[in-house]
Tab-separated table of C-alpha atoms in Angstrom:
chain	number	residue	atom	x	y	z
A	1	UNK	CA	103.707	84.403	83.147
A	2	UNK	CA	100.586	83.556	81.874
A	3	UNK	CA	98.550	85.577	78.692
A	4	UNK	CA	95.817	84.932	80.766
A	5	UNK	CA	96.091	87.445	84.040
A	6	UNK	CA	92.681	85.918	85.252
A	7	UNK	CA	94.003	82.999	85.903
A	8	UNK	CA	95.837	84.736	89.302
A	9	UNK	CA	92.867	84.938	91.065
A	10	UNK	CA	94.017	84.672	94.726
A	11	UNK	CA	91.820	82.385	96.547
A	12	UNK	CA	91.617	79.706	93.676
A	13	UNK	CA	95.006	79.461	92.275
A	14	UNK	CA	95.126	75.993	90.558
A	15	UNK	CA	91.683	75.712	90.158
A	16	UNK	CA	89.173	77.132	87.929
A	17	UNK	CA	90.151	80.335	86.569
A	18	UNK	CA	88.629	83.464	88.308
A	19	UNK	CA	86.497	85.787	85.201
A	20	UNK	CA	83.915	87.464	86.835
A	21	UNK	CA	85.221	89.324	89.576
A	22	UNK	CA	82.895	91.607	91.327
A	23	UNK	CA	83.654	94.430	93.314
A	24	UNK	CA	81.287	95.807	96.505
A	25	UNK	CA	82.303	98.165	99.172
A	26	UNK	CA	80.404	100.779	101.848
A	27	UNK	CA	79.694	103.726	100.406
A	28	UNK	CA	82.901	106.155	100.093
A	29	UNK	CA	85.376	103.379	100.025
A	30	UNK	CA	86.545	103.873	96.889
A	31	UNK	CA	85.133	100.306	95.207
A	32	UNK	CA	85.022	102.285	91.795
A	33	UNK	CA	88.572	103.296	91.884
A	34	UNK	CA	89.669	99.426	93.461
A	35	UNK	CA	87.455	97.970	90.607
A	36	UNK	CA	89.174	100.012	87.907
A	37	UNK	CA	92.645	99.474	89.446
A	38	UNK	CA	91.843	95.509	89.578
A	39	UNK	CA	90.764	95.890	85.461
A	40	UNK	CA	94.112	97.512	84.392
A	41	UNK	CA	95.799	94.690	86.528
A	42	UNK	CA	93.802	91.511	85.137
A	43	UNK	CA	94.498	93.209	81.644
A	44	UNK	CA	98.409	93.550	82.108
A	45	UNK	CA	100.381	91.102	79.956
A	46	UNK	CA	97.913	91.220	76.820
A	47	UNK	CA	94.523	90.380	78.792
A	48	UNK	CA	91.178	91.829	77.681
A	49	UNK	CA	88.872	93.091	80.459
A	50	UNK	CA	85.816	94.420	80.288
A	51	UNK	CA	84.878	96.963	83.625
A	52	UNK	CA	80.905	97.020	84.289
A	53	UNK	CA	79.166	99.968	85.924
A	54	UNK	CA	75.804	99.084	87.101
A	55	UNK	CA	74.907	102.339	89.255
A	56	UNK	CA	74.639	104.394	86.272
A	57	UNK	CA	76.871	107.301	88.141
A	58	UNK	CA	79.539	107.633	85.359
A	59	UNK	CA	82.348	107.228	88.092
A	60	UNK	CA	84.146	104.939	85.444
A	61	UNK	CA	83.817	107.474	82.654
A	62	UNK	CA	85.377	110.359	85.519
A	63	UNK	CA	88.507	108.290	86.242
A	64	UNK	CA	89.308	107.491	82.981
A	65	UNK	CA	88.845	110.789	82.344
A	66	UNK	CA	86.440	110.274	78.905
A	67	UNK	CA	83.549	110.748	78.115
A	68	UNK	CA	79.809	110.018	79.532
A	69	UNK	CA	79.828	106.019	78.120
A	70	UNK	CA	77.220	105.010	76.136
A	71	UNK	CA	75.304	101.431	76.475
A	72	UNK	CA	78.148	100.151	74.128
A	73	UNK	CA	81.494	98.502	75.213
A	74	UNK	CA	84.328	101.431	74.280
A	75	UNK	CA	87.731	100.856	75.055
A	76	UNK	CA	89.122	103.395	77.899
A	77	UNK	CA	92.780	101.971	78.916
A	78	UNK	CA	95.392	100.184	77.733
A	79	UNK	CA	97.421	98.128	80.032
A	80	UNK	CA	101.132	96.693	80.022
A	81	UNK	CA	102.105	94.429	77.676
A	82	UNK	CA	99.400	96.040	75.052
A	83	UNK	CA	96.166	94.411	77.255
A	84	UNK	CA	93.148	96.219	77.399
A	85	UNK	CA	90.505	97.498	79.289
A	86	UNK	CA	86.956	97.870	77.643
A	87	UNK	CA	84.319	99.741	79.584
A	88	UNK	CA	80.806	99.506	79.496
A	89	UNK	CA	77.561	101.300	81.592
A	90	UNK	CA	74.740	99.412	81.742
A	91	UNK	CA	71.302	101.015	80.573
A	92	UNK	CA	68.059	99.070	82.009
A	93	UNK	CA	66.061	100.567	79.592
A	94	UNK	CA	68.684	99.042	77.258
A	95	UNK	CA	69.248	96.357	78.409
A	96	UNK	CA	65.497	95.465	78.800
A	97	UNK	CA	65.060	95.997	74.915
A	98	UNK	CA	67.392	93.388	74.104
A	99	UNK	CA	66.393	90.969	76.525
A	100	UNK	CA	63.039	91.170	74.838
A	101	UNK	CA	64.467	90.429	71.366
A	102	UNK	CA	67.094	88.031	72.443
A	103	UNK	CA	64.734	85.311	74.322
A	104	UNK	CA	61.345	86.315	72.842
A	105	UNK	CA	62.537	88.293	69.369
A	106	UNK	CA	60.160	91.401	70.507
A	107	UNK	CA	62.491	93.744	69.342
A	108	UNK	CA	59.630	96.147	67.844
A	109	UNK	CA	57.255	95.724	70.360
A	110	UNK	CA	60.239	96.880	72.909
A	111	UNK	CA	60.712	99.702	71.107
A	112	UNK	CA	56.804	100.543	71.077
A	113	UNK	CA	56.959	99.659	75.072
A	114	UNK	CA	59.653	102.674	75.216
A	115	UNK	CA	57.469	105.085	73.777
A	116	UNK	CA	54.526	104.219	75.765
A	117	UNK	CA	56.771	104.372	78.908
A	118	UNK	CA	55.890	101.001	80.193
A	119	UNK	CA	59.544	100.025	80.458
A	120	UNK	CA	59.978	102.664	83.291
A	121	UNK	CA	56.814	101.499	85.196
A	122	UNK	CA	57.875	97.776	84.845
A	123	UNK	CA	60.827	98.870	86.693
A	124	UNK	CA	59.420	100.791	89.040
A	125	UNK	CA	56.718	98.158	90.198
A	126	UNK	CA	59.289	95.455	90.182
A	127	UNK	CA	62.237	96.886	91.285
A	128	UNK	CA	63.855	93.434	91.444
A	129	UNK	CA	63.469	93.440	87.077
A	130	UNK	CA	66.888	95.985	87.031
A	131	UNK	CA	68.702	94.088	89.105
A	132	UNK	CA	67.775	91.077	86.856
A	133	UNK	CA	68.423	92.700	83.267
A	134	UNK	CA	72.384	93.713	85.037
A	135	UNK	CA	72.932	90.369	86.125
A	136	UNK	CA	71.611	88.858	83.225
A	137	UNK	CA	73.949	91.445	80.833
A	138	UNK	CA	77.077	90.744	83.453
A	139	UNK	CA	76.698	87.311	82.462
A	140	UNK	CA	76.384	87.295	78.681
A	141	UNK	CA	79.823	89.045	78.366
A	142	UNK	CA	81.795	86.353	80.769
A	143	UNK	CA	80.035	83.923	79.015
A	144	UNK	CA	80.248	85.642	75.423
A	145	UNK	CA	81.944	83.338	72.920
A	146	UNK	CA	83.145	84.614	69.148
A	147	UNK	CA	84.594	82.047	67.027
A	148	UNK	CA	84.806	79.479	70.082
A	149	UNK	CA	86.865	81.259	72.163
A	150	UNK	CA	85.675	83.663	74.902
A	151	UNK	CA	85.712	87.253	73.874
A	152	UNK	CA	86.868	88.447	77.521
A	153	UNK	CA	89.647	86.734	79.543
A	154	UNK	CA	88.132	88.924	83.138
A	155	UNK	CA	84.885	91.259	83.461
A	156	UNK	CA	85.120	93.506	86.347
A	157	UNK	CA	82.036	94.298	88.193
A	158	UNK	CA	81.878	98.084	89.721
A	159	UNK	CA	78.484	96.415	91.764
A	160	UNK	CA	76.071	97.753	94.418
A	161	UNK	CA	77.519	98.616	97.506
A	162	UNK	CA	77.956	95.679	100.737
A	163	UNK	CA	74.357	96.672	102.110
A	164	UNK	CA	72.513	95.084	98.935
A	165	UNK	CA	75.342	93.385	97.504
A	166	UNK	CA	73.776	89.587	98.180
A	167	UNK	CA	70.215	90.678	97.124
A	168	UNK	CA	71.620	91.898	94.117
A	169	UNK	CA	73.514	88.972	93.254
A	170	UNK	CA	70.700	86.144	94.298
A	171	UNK	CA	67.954	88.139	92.288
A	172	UNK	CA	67.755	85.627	89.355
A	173	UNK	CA	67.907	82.953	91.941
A	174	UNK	CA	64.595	84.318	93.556
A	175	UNK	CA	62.779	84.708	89.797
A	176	UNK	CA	63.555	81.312	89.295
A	177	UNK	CA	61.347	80.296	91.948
A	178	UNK	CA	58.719	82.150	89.940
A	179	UNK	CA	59.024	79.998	87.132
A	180	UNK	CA	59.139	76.546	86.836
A	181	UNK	CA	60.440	76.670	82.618
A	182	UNK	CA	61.160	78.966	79.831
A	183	UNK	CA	63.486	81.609	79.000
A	184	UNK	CA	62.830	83.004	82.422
A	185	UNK	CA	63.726	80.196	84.113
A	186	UNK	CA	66.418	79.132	81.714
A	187	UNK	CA	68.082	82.316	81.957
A	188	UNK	CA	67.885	82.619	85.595
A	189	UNK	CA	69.385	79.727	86.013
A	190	UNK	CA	71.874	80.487	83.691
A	191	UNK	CA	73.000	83.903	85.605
A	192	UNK	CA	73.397	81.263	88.674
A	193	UNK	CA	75.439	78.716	87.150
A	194	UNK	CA	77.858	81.948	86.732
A	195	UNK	CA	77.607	83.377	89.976
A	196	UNK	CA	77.919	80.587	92.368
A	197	UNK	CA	80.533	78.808	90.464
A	198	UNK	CA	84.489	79.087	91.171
A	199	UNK	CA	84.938	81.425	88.165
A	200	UNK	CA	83.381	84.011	90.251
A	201	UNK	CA	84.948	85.878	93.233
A	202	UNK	CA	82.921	88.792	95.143
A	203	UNK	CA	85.820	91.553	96.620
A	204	UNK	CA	84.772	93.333	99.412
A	205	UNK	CA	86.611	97.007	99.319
A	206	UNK	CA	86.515	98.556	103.129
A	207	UNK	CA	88.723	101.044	105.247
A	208	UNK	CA	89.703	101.045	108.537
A	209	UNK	CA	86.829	101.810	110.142
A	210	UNK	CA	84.205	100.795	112.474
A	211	UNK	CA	81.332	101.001	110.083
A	212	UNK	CA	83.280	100.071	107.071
A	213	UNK	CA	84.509	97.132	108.824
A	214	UNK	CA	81.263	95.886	110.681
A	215	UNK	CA	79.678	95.784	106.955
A	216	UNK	CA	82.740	94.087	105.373
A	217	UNK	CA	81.709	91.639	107.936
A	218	UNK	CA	77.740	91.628	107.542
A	219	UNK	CA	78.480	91.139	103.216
A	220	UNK	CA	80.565	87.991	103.479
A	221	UNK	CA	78.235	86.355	106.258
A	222	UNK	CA	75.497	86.854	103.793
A	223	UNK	CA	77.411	86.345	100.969
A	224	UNK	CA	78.699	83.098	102.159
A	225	UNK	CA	75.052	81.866	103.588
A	226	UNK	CA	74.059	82.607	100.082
A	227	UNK	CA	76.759	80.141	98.306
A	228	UNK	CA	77.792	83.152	96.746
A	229	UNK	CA	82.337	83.232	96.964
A	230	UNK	CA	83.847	85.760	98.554
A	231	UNK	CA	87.540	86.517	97.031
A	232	UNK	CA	89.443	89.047	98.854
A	233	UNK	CA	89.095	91.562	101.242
A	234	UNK	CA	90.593	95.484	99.970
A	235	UNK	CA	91.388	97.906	102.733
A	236	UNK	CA	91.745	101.125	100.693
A	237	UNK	CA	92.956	104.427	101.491
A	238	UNK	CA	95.067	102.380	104.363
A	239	UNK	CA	97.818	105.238	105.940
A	240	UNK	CA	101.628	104.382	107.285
A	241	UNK	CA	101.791	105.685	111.124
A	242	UNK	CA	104.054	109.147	110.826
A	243	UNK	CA	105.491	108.231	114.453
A	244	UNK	CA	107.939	105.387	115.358
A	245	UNK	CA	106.313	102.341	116.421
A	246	UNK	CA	108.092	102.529	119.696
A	247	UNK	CA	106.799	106.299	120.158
A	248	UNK	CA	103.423	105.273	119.327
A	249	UNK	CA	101.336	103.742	122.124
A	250	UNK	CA	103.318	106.295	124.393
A	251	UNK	CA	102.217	109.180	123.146
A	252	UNK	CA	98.476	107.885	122.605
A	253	UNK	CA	99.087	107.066	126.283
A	254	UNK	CA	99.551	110.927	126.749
A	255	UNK	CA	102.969	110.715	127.946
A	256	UNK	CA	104.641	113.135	125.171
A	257	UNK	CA	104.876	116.622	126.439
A	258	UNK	CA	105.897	119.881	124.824
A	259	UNK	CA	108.778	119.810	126.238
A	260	UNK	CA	109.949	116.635	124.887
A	261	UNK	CA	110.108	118.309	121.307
A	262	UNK	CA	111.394	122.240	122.464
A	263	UNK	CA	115.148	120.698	121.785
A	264	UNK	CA	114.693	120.202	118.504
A	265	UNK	CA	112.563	122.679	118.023
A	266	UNK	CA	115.050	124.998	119.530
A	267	UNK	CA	117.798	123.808	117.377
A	268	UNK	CA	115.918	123.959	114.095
A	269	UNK	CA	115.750	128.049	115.489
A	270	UNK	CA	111.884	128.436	115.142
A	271	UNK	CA	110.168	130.723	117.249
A	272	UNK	CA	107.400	130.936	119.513
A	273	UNK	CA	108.357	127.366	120.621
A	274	UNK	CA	106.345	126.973	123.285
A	275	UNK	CA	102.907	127.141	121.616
A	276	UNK	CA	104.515	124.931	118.903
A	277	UNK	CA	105.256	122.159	121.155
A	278	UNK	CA	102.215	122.295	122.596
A	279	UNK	CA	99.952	122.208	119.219
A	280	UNK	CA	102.215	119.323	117.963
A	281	UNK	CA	101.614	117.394	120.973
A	282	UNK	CA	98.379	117.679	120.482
A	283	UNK	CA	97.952	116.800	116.835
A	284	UNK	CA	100.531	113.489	117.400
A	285	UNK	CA	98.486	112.055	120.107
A	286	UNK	CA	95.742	112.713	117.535
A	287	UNK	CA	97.593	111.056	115.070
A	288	UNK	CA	98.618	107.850	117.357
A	289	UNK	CA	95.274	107.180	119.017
A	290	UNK	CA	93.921	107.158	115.599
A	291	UNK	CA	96.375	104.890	113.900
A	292	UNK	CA	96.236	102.341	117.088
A	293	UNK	CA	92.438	102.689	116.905
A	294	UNK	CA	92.799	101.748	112.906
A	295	UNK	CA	95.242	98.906	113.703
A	296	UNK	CA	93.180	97.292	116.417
A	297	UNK	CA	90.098	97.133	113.148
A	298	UNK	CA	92.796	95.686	110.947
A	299	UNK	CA	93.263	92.770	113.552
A	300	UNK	CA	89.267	92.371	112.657
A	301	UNK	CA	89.577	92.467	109.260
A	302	UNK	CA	92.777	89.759	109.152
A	303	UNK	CA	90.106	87.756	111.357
A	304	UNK	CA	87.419	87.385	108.616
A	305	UNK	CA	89.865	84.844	107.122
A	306	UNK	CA	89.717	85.861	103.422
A	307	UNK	CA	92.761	87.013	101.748
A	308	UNK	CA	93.801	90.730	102.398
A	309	UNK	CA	95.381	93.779	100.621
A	310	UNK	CA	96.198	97.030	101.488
A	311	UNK	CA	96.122	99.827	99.035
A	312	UNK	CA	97.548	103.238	100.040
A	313	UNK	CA	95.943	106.336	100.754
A	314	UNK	CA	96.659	108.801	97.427
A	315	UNK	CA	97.735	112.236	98.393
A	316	UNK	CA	96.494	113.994	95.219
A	317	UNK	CA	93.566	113.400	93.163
A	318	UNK	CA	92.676	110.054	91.257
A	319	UNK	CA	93.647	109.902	87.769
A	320	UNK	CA	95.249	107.327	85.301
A	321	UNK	CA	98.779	107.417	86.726
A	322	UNK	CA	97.085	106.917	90.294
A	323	UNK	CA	95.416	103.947	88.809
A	324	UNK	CA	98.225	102.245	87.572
A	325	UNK	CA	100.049	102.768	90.590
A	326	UNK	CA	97.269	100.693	92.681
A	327	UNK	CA	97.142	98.036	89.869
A	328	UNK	CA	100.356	97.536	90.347
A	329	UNK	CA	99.558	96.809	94.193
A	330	UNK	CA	96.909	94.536	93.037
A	331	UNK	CA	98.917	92.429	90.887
A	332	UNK	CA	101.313	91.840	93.285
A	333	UNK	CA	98.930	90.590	95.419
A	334	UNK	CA	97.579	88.308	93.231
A	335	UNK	CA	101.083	86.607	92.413
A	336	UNK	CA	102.193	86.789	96.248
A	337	UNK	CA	98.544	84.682	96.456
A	338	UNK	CA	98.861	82.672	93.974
A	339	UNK	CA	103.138	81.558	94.772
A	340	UNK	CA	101.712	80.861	98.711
């Protein structure tokens, strides 16, 4: 295997090597916990990864369990083969400080803007400016060089969710327009070159629902209208059916009855069997109509034509073990991809 995990990158195998791999989702569909799982799995086999949080929510701090992360990059994992995951949360305010001193070398006068609060209100009458000073940040470290050799071999992007996922990644793109040369302009451009290029790959994390689903959808139309790649598609939290496939349409159908289970109910020598059969009729044709219902939206999802993975619903509460467990799923994935 390769030293180099990014270079499994599904949907480009052979080509240029995948680095920036951002990670969008609905809200509540777990994109922080796929976008940590995919770090630990890019790192395996001696990779270093670096896992971005741009919502400034501390959810990668939580499931590493460390903690509150500071606008530095602080290691948080390692992975197999003695990889490793750095972490870092990006601070506008930060951020905005030393994109003053790196393109106009304003460094004091930032720090004067701070106290005189005039970085907040930039912000807040250009709301557009944060999404620039992330982007801008995301692509210094997959571009970030030390000695000639690039310092990360993946950066993992915990981004905004689907419904401003496009906007947030054509931002630069739309300062450009606002000037013709510069540093503006050169950096925007720059941040563009990054984005829209092969190295780049935009997962879209969704479950199996309607809503989920329908925006899975909505993000890569508008992702792919804006030249932006879409990599793969993530249905999280995905559940195995607890009937047999033959017993399942029949009992959605209605056609299990209580008396269909008061044999075995009768020979496991419970009592009160008739009220039992009836409530556990009712909570399997519960169960079926819902997992027919969810396998009807995974027909949609295997329609949008990108590659798929399913990662399983956890029955206890996310923590490092978890984690490994679904980068595990991940990088199987990515070699089943990459041998097909």
């Amino acid at each position: 295997m390769s030293s180099e995990p990014v270079h499994r990158e599904p949907s480009r195998a052979g080509t240029v090597p995948v680095r920036c791999h951002v990670v969008t989702g609905k809200g509540g569909t777990g994109k922080t916990t796929v976008a940590a799982a995919l770090a630990l799995s890019l790192a395996a086999d001696g990779g270093h990864v670096l896992l971005v949080e741009t919502e400034g929510r501390q959810g990668i701090a939580q499931l590493f369990d460390t903690p509150p992360l500071p606008y530095e990059e602080r290691r948080v994992a390692v992975a197999r083969g003695g990889g490793e995951v750095k972490a870092l949360a990006i601070d506008v305010e930060a951020a905005f400080l030393e994109y003053l001193d790196m393109f106009y070398n304003l460094k004091r006068a930032g720090r004067a803007l701070r106290k005189m609060g005039a970085i907040d209100f930039a912000t807040a009458i250009a709301p557009g400016l944060r999404d620039v000073l992330l982007t801008g940040k995301i692509k210094e470290a997959v571009t970030r060089r030390e000695n000639g050799r690039l310092v990360y071999d993946a950066v993992v992007v915990d981004a905004p969710p689907t419904g401003r996922i496009t906007r947030f990644l054509n931002v630069t793109n739309e300062v450009a327009g606002l000037a013709r040369s510069g540093p503006i302009r050169a950096q925007s451009d720059g941040v563009m070159a990054v984005f829209r290029s092969p190295q780049t790959a935009v997962h879209v994390v969704t479950l199996l629902e309607d809503m989920p689903v329908q925006e899975t959808a909505d993000a890569i139309t508008e992702l792919t209208a804006a030249g932006l790649p879409v990599g793969s598609v993530i249905v999280n939290m995905a559940t195995e059916p607890l009937l047999p496939a033959a017993s399942l349409a029949r009992t959605a159908e209605g056609r299990l009855t209580g008396a269909d289970l008061v044999p075995a109910l009768t020979a496991a020598q419970l009592t009160g069997i008739d009220g039992l059969a009836d409530g556990l009729v009712a909570e399997a044709v519960e169960h079926a109509r819902r997992w027919i219902s969810q396998d009807a939206l995974r027909g949609d999802v295997e329609a949008l034509g990108r590659p798929l993975v399913e990662l399983p619903l956890s029955s206890s509460p996310i923590d490092l073990g978890c984690l490994f467990e679904l980068a595990d799923r991940l990088d199987g994935h990515l070699r089943d991809e990459v041998a097909a």
